mmCIF file of C-alpha atoms in Angstrom:
data_model
loop_
_atom_site.group_PDB
_atom_site.id
_atom_site.type_symbol
_atom_site.label_atom_id
_atom_site.label_comp_id
_atom_site.label_asym_id
_atom_site.label_seq_id
_atom_site.Cartn_x
_atom_site.Cartn_y
_atom_site.Cartn_z
ATOM 1 C CA LEU A 567 128.187 76.569 105.988
ATOM 2 C CA VAL A 568 128.483 73.004 107.205
ATOM 3 C CA ASN A 569 126.294 73.973 110.174
ATOM 4 C CA ASP A 570 123.457 74.833 107.778
ATOM 5 C CA ILE A 571 123.504 71.211 106.576
ATOM 6 C CA PHE A 572 124.595 69.333 109.694
ATOM 7 C CA THR A 573 123.120 71.326 112.582
ATOM 8 C CA ASP A 574 124.213 71.608 116.208
ATOM 9 C CA ALA A 575 121.232 69.455 117.173
ATOM 10 C CA MET A 576 122.420 66.769 114.759
ATOM 11 C CA PHE A 577 125.925 66.980 116.200
ATOM 12 C CA SER A 578 124.472 66.659 119.698
ATOM 13 C CA ASP A 579 122.620 63.489 118.666
ATOM 14 C CA LEU A 580 125.808 62.109 117.103
ATOM 15 C CA ARG A 581 127.808 62.914 120.235
ATOM 16 C CA THR A 582 125.228 61.076 122.350
ATOM 17 C CA GLU A 583 125.533 58.007 120.120
ATOM 18 C CA MET A 584 129.353 58.160 120.215
ATOM 19 C CA SER A 585 129.201 58.416 124.002
ATOM 20 C CA LYS A 586 127.108 55.240 124.177
ATOM 21 C CA LEU A 587 129.956 53.499 122.318
ATOM 22 C CA ASP A 588 132.481 54.805 124.856
ATOM 23 C CA LEU A 589 134.498 56.496 122.120
ATOM 24 C CA PRO A 590 137.451 58.501 123.449
ATOM 25 C CA ASP A 591 138.124 62.247 123.275
ATOM 26 C CA LEU A 592 134.535 63.394 122.751
ATOM 27 C CA ASP A 593 135.318 66.757 124.345
ATOM 28 C CA VAL A 594 138.108 67.266 121.803
ATOM 29 C CA ILE A 595 135.787 66.275 118.957
ATOM 30 C CA GLU A 596 133.122 68.689 120.195
ATOM 31 C CA GLN A 597 135.697 71.467 120.442
ATOM 32 C CA MET A 598 136.816 70.767 116.856
ATOM 33 C CA TRP A 599 133.176 70.893 115.728
ATOM 34 C CA ASN A 600 132.481 74.186 117.492
ATOM 35 C CA GLN A 601 135.743 75.948 116.666
ATOM 36 C CA ASP A 602 136.386 74.676 113.147
ATOM 37 C CA TYR A 603 134.197 72.305 111.167
ATOM 38 C CA LYS A 604 130.732 73.790 111.655
ATOM 39 C CA ASN A 605 131.900 77.201 110.439
ATOM 40 C CA ARG A 606 133.503 75.958 107.215
ATOM 41 C CA LYS A 607 132.031 76.526 103.781
ATOM 42 C CA ALA A 608 130.440 73.177 102.917
ATOM 43 C CA ILE A 609 132.066 72.583 99.546
ATOM 44 C CA ARG A 610 135.249 74.675 99.428
ATOM 45 C CA ASP A 611 136.422 74.219 103.008
ATOM 46 C CA PHE A 612 134.963 70.824 103.927
ATOM 47 C CA LEU A 613 134.337 68.507 100.986
ATOM 48 C CA LYS A 614 137.391 69.768 99.104
ATOM 49 C CA ASP A 615 139.650 69.520 102.179
ATOM 50 C CA LYS A 616 142.209 66.919 101.094
ATOM 51 C CA ARG A 617 142.803 65.799 104.712
ATOM 52 C CA ILE A 618 139.128 64.873 105.082
ATOM 53 C CA GLY A 619 139.076 63.137 101.692
ATOM 54 C CA GLU A 620 142.216 61.140 102.463
ATOM 55 C CA LYS A 621 140.595 59.756 105.616
ATOM 56 C CA ARG A 622 137.373 59.026 103.700
ATOM 57 C CA LEU A 623 135.375 60.971 106.269
ATOM 58 C CA ALA A 624 133.475 62.551 103.382
ATOM 59 C CA SER A 625 133.700 62.464 99.605
ATOM 60 C CA MET A 626 132.846 64.872 96.843
ATOM 61 C CA PRO A 627 129.396 64.211 95.360
ATOM 62 C CA ASP A 628 130.894 63.819 91.884
ATOM 63 C CA ARG A 629 132.513 60.550 92.919
ATOM 64 C CA ILE A 630 129.025 59.083 92.571
ATOM 65 C CA THR A 631 127.506 61.438 90.014
ATOM 66 C CA ASN A 632 128.395 64.618 88.205
ATOM 67 C CA THR A 633 124.894 66.042 88.865
ATOM 68 C CA ILE A 634 123.968 67.712 92.133
ATOM 69 C CA SER A 635 120.308 68.331 92.979
ATOM 70 C CA LEU A 636 119.656 71.669 94.665
ATOM 71 C CA ASN A 637 116.992 72.541 97.242
ATOM 72 C CA ASP A 638 115.001 74.532 94.675
ATOM 73 C CA GLY A 639 114.596 71.424 92.500
ATOM 74 C CA SER A 640 117.128 72.448 89.886
ATOM 75 C CA ASN A 641 120.320 70.579 89.071
ATOM 76 C CA ILE A 642 123.872 71.643 88.435
ATOM 77 C CA LYS A 643 126.553 69.636 86.706
ATOM 78 C CA ARG A 644 130.224 69.417 87.505
ATOM 79 C CA ARG A 645 132.444 71.495 85.282
ATOM 80 C CA HIS A 646 135.020 69.512 83.375
#
């Protein structure tokens, strides 16, 4: 899940920084985080979400490389 990678504590820190910039609608953003984004599967439901990609909020790792390093030290390659 996205929340396993980007934790609630990290979101809280981000929200604090956004608040310092007087960004609007932070309550709406927090609601979206809690009710949707944090519970998505990281690859299938977040990185592959075309709406997120179109806005360039996040990009698939293979746009930089076709190799992804895993936590256990191994690598996987993108299937062609």
